[in-house]
């Protein structure tokens, strides 16, 4: 699928009197995006929900955007070809930016296998407001977990273009948080 970025013309930005700073003051927190990337089964959703709960417990407003979940709605028209993944991440980046602008801690949990797509999302946010977390789990570990049985299907050739099997994953070069687990099971 090709990019659906619209070619709008004759459009004008409309500023509202209540801005991001006002919302942040109201909420007593800073809006930002925590972007969790890693292979399927690396623990992205688990970490996203744990972090979301921890922030909630501390009285901070957070919201989790998860790949599987958004593919049930906003991104249900997208598959897993490189251009579909790029469009998936582009849309999520824009949504995450809105959440951060609203003053929330937006926790985005997506494989987001392409460096360029993640960097485009980073570029949407101001310095320090995009925190990239790399769950660096080995393919062996993720495959041993295989909670949805997807690696088994990919190995059997029943899913084509599965990340880590026959589709690429580009590890971050300069992420804010690098979580590495070396054990194999
Ligand atoms: N071909 C292929 N490759 C990778 N993953 C696949 C594929 N097909 C389906 N799934 C399921 O889709 C989930 C990943 O969705 P994402 O939106 O995070 O993917 S991406 O960022 O656009 O690459 C992923 O969820 P997680 O296991 O939570 O990562 C899988 O459940
Ligand atoms: N820190 C962890 N230690 C051990 N198992 C974990 C950990 N985090 C997640 N898991 C398990 O690994 C599997 C994949 O986790 P999940 O959060 O669904 O990964 P992802 O969203 O990256 O696909 C699940 O069965 C989950 O319970």
mmCIF file of N, CA and C in Angstrom, residues 40-142:
data_model
loop_
_atom_site.group_PDB
_atom_site.id
_atom_site.type_symbol
_atom_site.label_atom_id
_atom_site.label_comp_id
_atom_site.label_asym_id
_atom_site.label_seq_id
_atom_site.Cartn_x
_atom_site.Cartn_y
_atom_site.Cartn_z
ATOM 1 N N UNK A 40 8.609 -9.371 18.001
ATOM 2 C CA UNK A 40 7.403 -9.972 18.548
ATOM 3 C C UNK A 40 7.816 -10.916 19.677
ATOM 4 N N UNK A 41 7.168 -10.804 20.826
ATOM 5 C CA UNK A 41 7.495 -11.666 21.962
ATOM 6 C C UNK A 41 8.599 -11.131 22.846
ATOM 7 N N UNK A 42 9.123 -9.951 22.541
ATOM 8 C CA UNK A 42 10.225 -9.404 23.350
ATOM 9 C C UNK A 42 9.725 -8.819 24.672
ATOM 10 N N UNK A 43 8.412 -8.620 24.778
ATOM 11 C CA UNK A 43 7.865 -8.103 26.044
ATOM 12 C C UNK A 43 7.357 -6.674 25.966
ATOM 13 N N UNK A 44 7.130 -6.178 24.755
ATOM 14 C CA UNK A 44 6.710 -4.775 24.576
ATOM 15 C C UNK A 44 5.381 -4.486 25.286
ATOM 16 N N UNK A 45 4.370 -5.305 25.005
ATOM 17 C CA UNK A 45 3.038 -5.049 25.575
ATOM 18 C C UNK A 45 3.077 -5.178 27.089
ATOM 19 N N UNK A 46 3.813 -6.160 27.574
ATOM 20 C CA UNK A 46 3.917 -6.371 29.023
ATOM 21 C C UNK A 46 4.540 -5.152 29.687
ATOM 22 N N UNK A 47 5.643 -4.670 29.112
ATOM 23 C CA UNK A 47 6.315 -3.493 29.674
ATOM 24 C C UNK A 47 5.409 -2.267 29.583
ATOM 25 N N UNK A 48 4.743 -2.103 28.431
ATOM 26 C CA UNK A 48 3.867 -0.932 28.234
ATOM 27 C C UNK A 48 2.779 -0.904 29.304
ATOM 28 N N UNK A 49 2.151 -2.043 29.541
ATOM 29 C CA UNK A 49 1.061 -2.093 30.525
ATOM 30 C C UNK A 49 1.579 -1.932 31.942
ATOM 31 N N UNK A 50 2.740 -2.502 32.228
ATOM 32 C CA UNK A 50 3.331 -2.371 33.572
ATOM 33 C C UNK A 50 3.689 -0.914 33.852
ATOM 34 N N UNK A 51 4.301 -0.273 32.854
ATOM 35 C CA UNK A 51 4.655 1.139 33.001
ATOM 36 C C UNK A 51 3.402 1.994 33.144
ATOM 37 N N UNK A 52 2.385 1.683 32.329
ATOM 38 C CA UNK A 52 1.119 2.416 32.394
ATOM 39 C C UNK A 52 0.491 2.317 33.774
ATOM 40 N N UNK A 53 0.514 1.106 34.341
ATOM 41 C CA UNK A 53 -0.068 0.894 35.668
ATOM 42 C C UNK A 53 0.737 1.636 36.735
ATOM 43 N N UNK A 54 2.053 1.572 36.618
ATOM 44 C CA UNK A 54 2.929 2.234 37.602
ATOM 45 C C UNK A 54 2.686 3.747 37.597
ATOM 46 N N UNK A 55 2.591 4.322 36.397
ATOM 47 C CA UNK A 55 2.341 5.762 36.305
ATOM 48 C C UNK A 55 0.971 6.107 36.885
ATOM 49 N N UNK A 56 -0.022 5.268 36.566
ATOM 50 C CA UNK A 56 -1.379 5.475 37.070
ATOM 51 C C UNK A 56 -1.378 5.482 38.599
ATOM 52 N N UNK A 57 -0.658 4.508 39.168
ATOM 53 C CA UNK A 57 -0.563 4.393 40.625
ATOM 54 C C UNK A 57 0.052 5.655 41.228
ATOM 55 N N UNK A 58 0.955 6.259 40.461
ATOM 56 C CA UNK A 58 1.619 7.484 40.956
ATOM 57 C C UNK A 58 0.841 8.744 40.610
ATOM 58 N N UNK A 59 -0.366 8.573 40.079
ATOM 59 C CA UNK A 59 -1.212 9.730 39.792
ATOM 60 C C UNK A 59 -0.870 10.448 38.504
ATOM 61 N N UNK A 60 -0.195 9.734 37.592
ATOM 62 C CA UNK A 60 0.146 10.338 36.304
ATOM 63 C C UNK A 60 -0.742 9.738 35.210
ATOM 64 N N UNK A 61 -1.222 10.633 34.326
ATOM 65 C CA UNK A 61 -2.117 10.185 33.256
ATOM 66 C C UNK A 61 -1.296 9.648 32.079
ATOM 67 N N UNK A 62 -1.502 8.368 31.781
ATOM 68 C CA UNK A 62 -0.764 7.728 30.687
ATOM 69 C C UNK A 62 -1.744 6.954 29.812
ATOM 70 N N UNK A 63 -1.338 6.704 28.580
ATOM 71 C CA UNK A 63 -2.205 5.925 27.687
ATOM 72 C C UNK A 63 -1.328 5.047 26.793
ATOM 73 N N UNK A 64 -1.721 3.776 26.681
ATOM 74 C CA UNK A 64 -0.934 2.817 25.906
ATOM 75 C C UNK A 64 -1.505 2.671 24.496
ATOM 76 N N UNK A 65 -0.641 2.836 23.507
ATOM 77 C CA UNK A 65 -0.984 2.526 22.114
ATOM 78 C C UNK A 65 -0.224 1.245 21.770
ATOM 79 N N UNK A 66 -0.941 0.182 21.430
ATOM 80 C CA UNK A 66 -0.304 -1.118 21.185
ATOM 81 C C UNK A 66 -0.575 -1.577 19.749
ATOM 82 N N UNK A 67 0.458 -2.132 19.123
ATOM 83 C CA UNK A 67 0.365 -2.525 17.718
ATOM 84 C C UNK A 67 -0.826 -3.410 17.413
ATOM 85 N N UNK A 68 -0.948 -4.509 18.126
ATOM 86 C CA UNK A 68 -2.067 -5.434 17.897
ATOM 87 C C UNK A 68 -3.405 -4.711 18.038
ATOM 88 N N UNK A 69 -3.520 -3.870 19.070
ATOM 89 C CA UNK A 69 -4.795 -3.189 19.329
ATOM 90 C C UNK A 69 -5.143 -2.174 18.245
ATOM 91 N N UNK A 70 -4.169 -1.370 17.841
ATOM 92 C CA UNK A 70 -4.479 -0.351 16.819
ATOM 93 C C UNK A 70 -4.768 -0.980 15.457
ATOM 94 N N UNK A 71 -4.228 -2.183 15.249
ATOM 95 C CA UNK A 71 -4.522 -2.878 14.000
ATOM 96 C C UNK A 71 -5.949 -3.450 13.994
ATOM 97 N N UNK A 72 -6.660 -3.349 15.125
ATOM 98 C CA UNK A 72 -8.082 -3.714 15.153
ATOM 99 C C UNK A 72 -8.966 -2.551 14.699
ATOM 100 N N UNK A 73 -8.400 -1.330 14.668
ATOM 101 C CA UNK A 73 -9.226 -0.159 14.353
ATOM 102 C C UNK A 73 -8.541 0.779 13.386
ATOM 103 N N UNK A 74 -7.894 1.796 13.929
ATOM 104 C CA UNK A 74 -7.269 2.841 13.103
ATOM 105 C C UNK A 74 -6.456 2.260 11.942
ATOM 106 N N UNK A 75 -5.718 1.187 12.216
ATOM 107 C CA UNK A 75 -4.799 0.643 11.207
ATOM 108 C C UNK A 75 -5.230 -0.707 10.661
ATOM 109 N N UNK A 76 -6.545 -0.974 10.702
ATOM 110 C CA UNK A 76 -7.029 -2.284 10.257
ATOM 111 C C UNK A 76 -6.869 -2.497 8.746
ATOM 112 N N UNK A 77 -6.630 -1.426 8.024
ATOM 113 C CA UNK A 77 -6.464 -1.536 6.565
ATOM 114 C C UNK A 77 -5.011 -1.845 6.180
ATOM 115 N N UNK A 78 -4.131 -1.986 7.151
ATOM 116 C CA UNK A 78 -2.705 -2.152 6.850
ATOM 117 C C UNK A 78 -2.231 -3.572 7.130
ATOM 118 N N UNK A 79 -1.322 -4.051 6.263
ATOM 119 C CA UNK A 79 -0.713 -5.357 6.467
ATOM 120 C C UNK A 79 0.698 -5.214 7.002
ATOM 121 N N UNK A 80 1.600 -6.090 6.535
ATOM 122 C CA UNK A 80 2.949 -6.112 7.099
ATOM 123 C C UNK A 80 4.052 -5.918 6.058
ATOM 124 N N UNK A 81 3.673 -5.510 4.845
ATOM 125 C CA UNK A 81 4.697 -5.113 3.870
ATOM 126 C C UNK A 81 5.391 -3.866 4.408
ATOM 127 N N UNK A 82 6.617 -3.616 3.949
ATOM 128 C CA UNK A 82 7.394 -2.487 4.491
ATOM 129 C C UNK A 82 6.624 -1.174 4.414
ATOM 130 N N UNK A 83 5.926 -0.935 3.291
ATOM 131 C CA UNK A 83 5.205 0.350 3.161
ATOM 132 C C UNK A 83 3.995 0.408 4.088
ATOM 133 N N UNK A 84 3.379 -0.730 4.374
ATOM 134 C CA UNK A 84 2.262 -0.749 5.327
ATOM 135 C C UNK A 84 2.765 -0.507 6.744
ATOM 136 N N UNK A 85 3.895 -1.124 7.079
ATOM 137 C CA UNK A 85 4.474 -0.899 8.416
ATOM 138 C C UNK A 85 4.847 0.581 8.558
ATOM 139 N N UNK A 86 5.393 1.166 7.483
ATOM 140 C CA UNK A 86 5.777 2.585 7.526
ATOM 141 C C UNK A 86 4.544 3.459 7.765
ATOM 142 N N UNK A 87 3.456 3.156 7.086
ATOM 143 C CA UNK A 87 2.232 3.942 7.253
ATOM 144 C C UNK A 87 1.638 3.728 8.653
ATOM 145 N N UNK A 88 1.711 2.492 9.130
ATOM 146 C CA UNK A 88 1.275 2.170 10.491
ATOM 147 C C UNK A 88 2.016 3.060 11.498
ATOM 148 N N UNK A 89 3.330 3.085 11.388
ATOM 149 C CA UNK A 89 4.146 3.839 12.342
ATOM 150 C C UNK A 89 3.960 5.347 12.151
ATOM 151 N N UNK A 90 3.786 5.779 10.920
ATOM 152 C CA UNK A 90 3.538 7.211 10.674
ATOM 153 C C UNK A 90 2.259 7.668 11.382
ATOM 154 N N UNK A 91 1.186 6.891 11.221
ATOM 155 C CA UNK A 91 -0.084 7.253 11.870
ATOM 156 C C UNK A 91 0.067 7.248 13.384
ATOM 157 N N UNK A 92 0.730 6.203 13.890
ATOM 158 C CA UNK A 92 0.899 6.095 15.343
ATOM 159 C C UNK A 92 1.735 7.266 15.873
ATOM 160 N N UNK A 93 2.767 7.626 15.115
ATOM 161 C CA UNK A 93 3.601 8.763 15.525
ATOM 162 C C UNK A 93 2.775 10.026 15.651
ATOM 163 N N UNK A 94 1.876 10.245 14.697
ATOM 164 C CA UNK A 94 1.029 11.442 14.734
ATOM 165 C C UNK A 94 0.056 11.380 15.913
ATOM 166 N N UNK A 95 -0.506 10.200 16.163
ATOM 167 C CA UNK A 95 -1.435 10.055 17.297
ATOM 168 C C UNK A 95 -0.680 10.259 18.609
ATOM 169 N N UNK A 96 0.509 9.666 18.693
ATOM 170 C CA UNK A 96 1.311 9.802 19.920
ATOM 171 C C UNK A 96 1.648 11.271 20.176
ATOM 172 N N UNK A 97 1.952 11.989 19.108
ATOM 173 C CA UNK A 97 2.256 13.419 19.239
ATOM 174 C C UNK A 97 1.041 14.181 19.808
ATOM 175 N N UNK A 98 -0.142 13.820 19.355
ATOM 176 C CA UNK A 98 -1.358 14.468 19.869
ATOM 177 C C UNK A 98 -1.544 14.176 21.360
ATOM 178 N N UNK A 99 -1.313 12.902 21.733
ATOM 179 C CA UNK A 99 -1.450 12.540 23.150
ATOM 180 C C UNK A 99 -0.449 13.332 23.992
ATOM 181 N N UNK A 100 0.787 13.435 23.508
ATOM 182 C CA UNK A 100 1.809 14.192 24.256
ATOM 183 C C UNK A 100 1.400 15.656 24.341
ATOM 184 N N UNK A 101 0.840 16.189 23.256
ATOM 185 C CA UNK A 101 0.379 17.574 23.244
ATOM 186 C C UNK A 101 -0.773 17.767 24.230
ATOM 187 N N UNK A 102 -1.563 16.709 24.413
ATOM 188 C CA UNK A 102 -2.667 16.773 25.383
ATOM 189 C C UNK A 102 -2.142 16.744 26.814
ATOM 190 N N UNK A 103 -0.857 16.416 26.969
ATOM 191 C CA UNK A 103 -0.241 16.425 28.296
ATOM 192 C C UNK A 103 -0.037 15.041 28.889
ATOM 193 N N UNK A 104 -0.356 13.997 28.120
ATOM 194 C CA UNK A 104 -0.259 12.626 28.626
ATOM 195 C C UNK A 104 1.116 12.015 28.387
ATOM 196 N N UNK A 105 1.410 10.992 29.158
ATOM 197 C CA UNK A 105 2.546 10.121 28.846
ATOM 198 C C UNK A 105 1.985 9.056 27.908
ATOM 199 N N UNK A 106 2.386 9.123 26.654
ATOM 200 C CA UNK A 106 1.888 8.172 25.660
ATOM 201 C C UNK A 106 2.910 7.042 25.526
ATOM 202 N N UNK A 107 2.474 5.827 25.812
ATOM 203 C CA UNK A 107 3.368 4.668 25.734
ATOM 204 C C UNK A 107 3.019 3.905 24.465
ATOM 205 N N UNK A 108 3.920 3.937 23.480
ATOM 206 C CA UNK A 108 3.664 3.293 22.186
ATOM 207 C C UNK A 108 4.471 1.997 22.113
ATOM 208 N N UNK A 109 3.759 0.903 21.849
ATOM 209 C CA UNK A 109 4.392 -0.417 21.860
ATOM 210 C C UNK A 109 4.199 -1.069 20.490
ATOM 211 N N UNK A 110 5.219 -0.960 19.662
ATOM 212 C CA UNK A 110 5.148 -1.437 18.270
ATOM 213 C C UNK A 110 6.473 -2.093 17.891
ATOM 214 N N UNK A 111 6.410 -3.131 17.060
ATOM 215 C CA UNK A 111 7.665 -3.720 16.573
ATOM 216 C C UNK A 111 8.485 -2.598 15.934
ATOM 217 N N UNK A 112 7.837 -1.782 15.120
ATOM 218 C CA UNK A 112 8.480 -0.650 14.422
ATOM 219 C C UNK A 112 9.893 -1.039 13.974
ATOM 220 N N UNK A 113 9.984 -1.951 13.000
ATOM 221 C CA UNK A 113 11.277 -2.569 12.670
ATOM 222 C C UNK A 113 12.231 -1.664 11.891
ATOM 223 N N UNK A 114 11.711 -0.578 11.312
ATOM 224 C CA UNK A 114 12.583 0.261 10.476
ATOM 225 C C UNK A 114 13.021 1.522 11.216
ATOM 226 N N UNK A 115 14.351 1.705 11.243
ATOM 227 C CA UNK A 115 14.965 2.846 11.924
ATOM 228 C C UNK A 115 14.401 4.166 11.404
ATOM 229 N N UNK A 116 14.269 4.244 10.092
ATOM 230 C CA UNK A 116 13.804 5.488 9.477
ATOM 231 C C UNK A 116 12.407 5.871 9.974
ATOM 232 N N UNK A 117 11.534 4.878 10.102
ATOM 233 C CA UNK A 117 10.169 5.161 10.566
ATOM 234 C C UNK A 117 10.176 5.650 12.008
ATOM 235 N N UNK A 118 11.000 5.002 12.841
ATOM 236 C CA UNK A 118 11.075 5.438 14.250
ATOM 237 C C UNK A 118 11.657 6.846 14.336
ATOM 238 N N UNK A 119 12.672 7.122 13.512
ATOM 239 C CA UNK A 119 13.299 8.452 13.547
ATOM 240 C C UNK A 119 12.315 9.526 13.089
ATOM 241 N N UNK A 120 11.439 9.176 12.147
ATOM 242 C CA UNK A 120 10.417 10.145 11.709
ATOM 243 C C UNK A 120 9.489 10.496 12.864
ATOM 244 N N UNK A 121 9.162 9.510 13.680
ATOM 245 C CA UNK A 121 8.301 9.771 14.845
ATOM 246 C C UNK A 121 9.045 10.652 15.849
ATOM 247 N N UNK A 122 10.306 10.335 16.073
ATOM 248 C CA UNK A 122 11.120 11.144 16.991
ATOM 249 C C UNK A 122 11.136 12.603 16.541
ATOM 250 N N UNK A 123 11.243 12.805 15.234
ATOM 251 C CA UNK A 123 11.347 14.167 14.687
ATOM 252 C C UNK A 123 10.069 14.983 14.911
ATOM 253 N N UNK A 124 8.966 14.312 15.198
ATOM 254 C CA UNK A 124 7.703 15.023 15.443
ATOM 255 C C UNK A 124 7.656 15.653 16.828
ATOM 256 N N UNK A 125 8.524 15.153 17.730
ATOM 257 C CA UNK A 125 8.484 15.591 19.133
ATOM 258 C C UNK A 125 9.653 16.531 19.438
ATOM 259 N N UNK A 126 9.474 17.367 20.450
ATOM 260 C CA UNK A 126 10.574 18.256 20.848
ATOM 261 C C UNK A 126 11.658 17.438 21.568
ATOM 262 N N UNK A 127 12.844 18.019 21.675
ATOM 263 C CA UNK A 127 13.983 17.337 22.307
ATOM 264 C C UNK A 127 13.623 16.849 23.707
ATOM 265 N N UNK A 128 13.934 15.604 23.982
ATOM 266 C CA UNK A 128 13.701 15.054 25.314
ATOM 267 C C UNK A 128 12.310 14.497 25.515
ATOM 268 N N UNK A 129 11.422 14.705 24.533
ATOM 269 C CA UNK A 129 10.038 14.251 24.689
ATOM 270 C C UNK A 129 9.769 12.906 24.018
ATOM 271 N N UNK A 130 10.793 12.361 23.370
ATOM 272 C CA UNK A 130 10.643 11.051 22.712
ATOM 273 C C UNK A 130 11.677 10.123 23.332
ATOM 274 N N UNK A 131 11.184 9.156 24.085
ATOM 275 C CA UNK A 131 12.083 8.249 24.812
ATOM 276 C C UNK A 131 11.970 6.868 24.167
ATOM 277 N N UNK A 132 13.021 6.483 23.468
ATOM 278 C CA UNK A 132 12.983 5.214 22.736
ATOM 279 C C UNK A 132 13.552 4.102 23.623
ATOM 280 N N UNK A 133 12.754 3.053 23.786
ATOM 281 C CA UNK A 133 13.151 1.922 24.639
ATOM 282 C C UNK A 133 13.298 0.687 23.750
ATOM 283 N N UNK A 134 14.488 0.122 23.723
ATOM 284 C CA UNK A 134 14.752 -1.049 22.881
ATOM 285 C C UNK A 134 14.778 -2.303 23.755
ATOM 286 N N UNK A 135 13.805 -3.186 23.519
ATOM 287 C CA UNK A 135 13.808 -4.481 24.217
ATOM 288 C C UNK A 135 14.642 -5.440 23.378
ATOM 289 N N UNK A 136 15.905 -5.529 23.729
ATOM 290 C CA UNK A 136 16.855 -6.322 22.930
ATOM 291 C C UNK A 136 16.879 -7.776 23.404
ATOM 292 N N UNK A 137 15.825 -8.506 23.023
ATOM 293 C CA UNK A 137 15.755 -9.936 23.346
ATOM 294 C C UNK A 137 16.185 -10.708 22.107
ATOM 295 N N UNK A 138 16.892 -11.780 22.309
ATOM 296 C CA UNK A 138 17.337 -12.573 21.159
ATOM 297 C C UNK A 138 16.132 -13.210 20.470
ATOM 298 N N UNK A 139 16.303 -13.468 19.194
ATOM 299 C CA UNK A 139 15.248 -14.162 18.446
ATOM 300 C C UNK A 139 14.959 -15.516 19.103
ATOM 301 N N UNK A 140 16.006 -16.163 19.591
ATOM 302 C CA UNK A 140 15.841 -17.487 20.222
ATOM 303 C C UNK A 140 14.897 -17.401 21.421
ATOM 304 N N UNK A 141 15.095 -16.356 22.233
ATOM 305 C CA UNK A 141 14.248 -16.179 23.415
ATOM 306 C C UNK A 141 12.800 -15.899 23.000
ATOM 307 N N UNK A 142 12.627 -14.987 22.043
ATOM 308 C CA UNK A 142 11.270 -14.629 21.597
ATOM 309 C C UNK A 142 10.578 -15.847 20.993
#
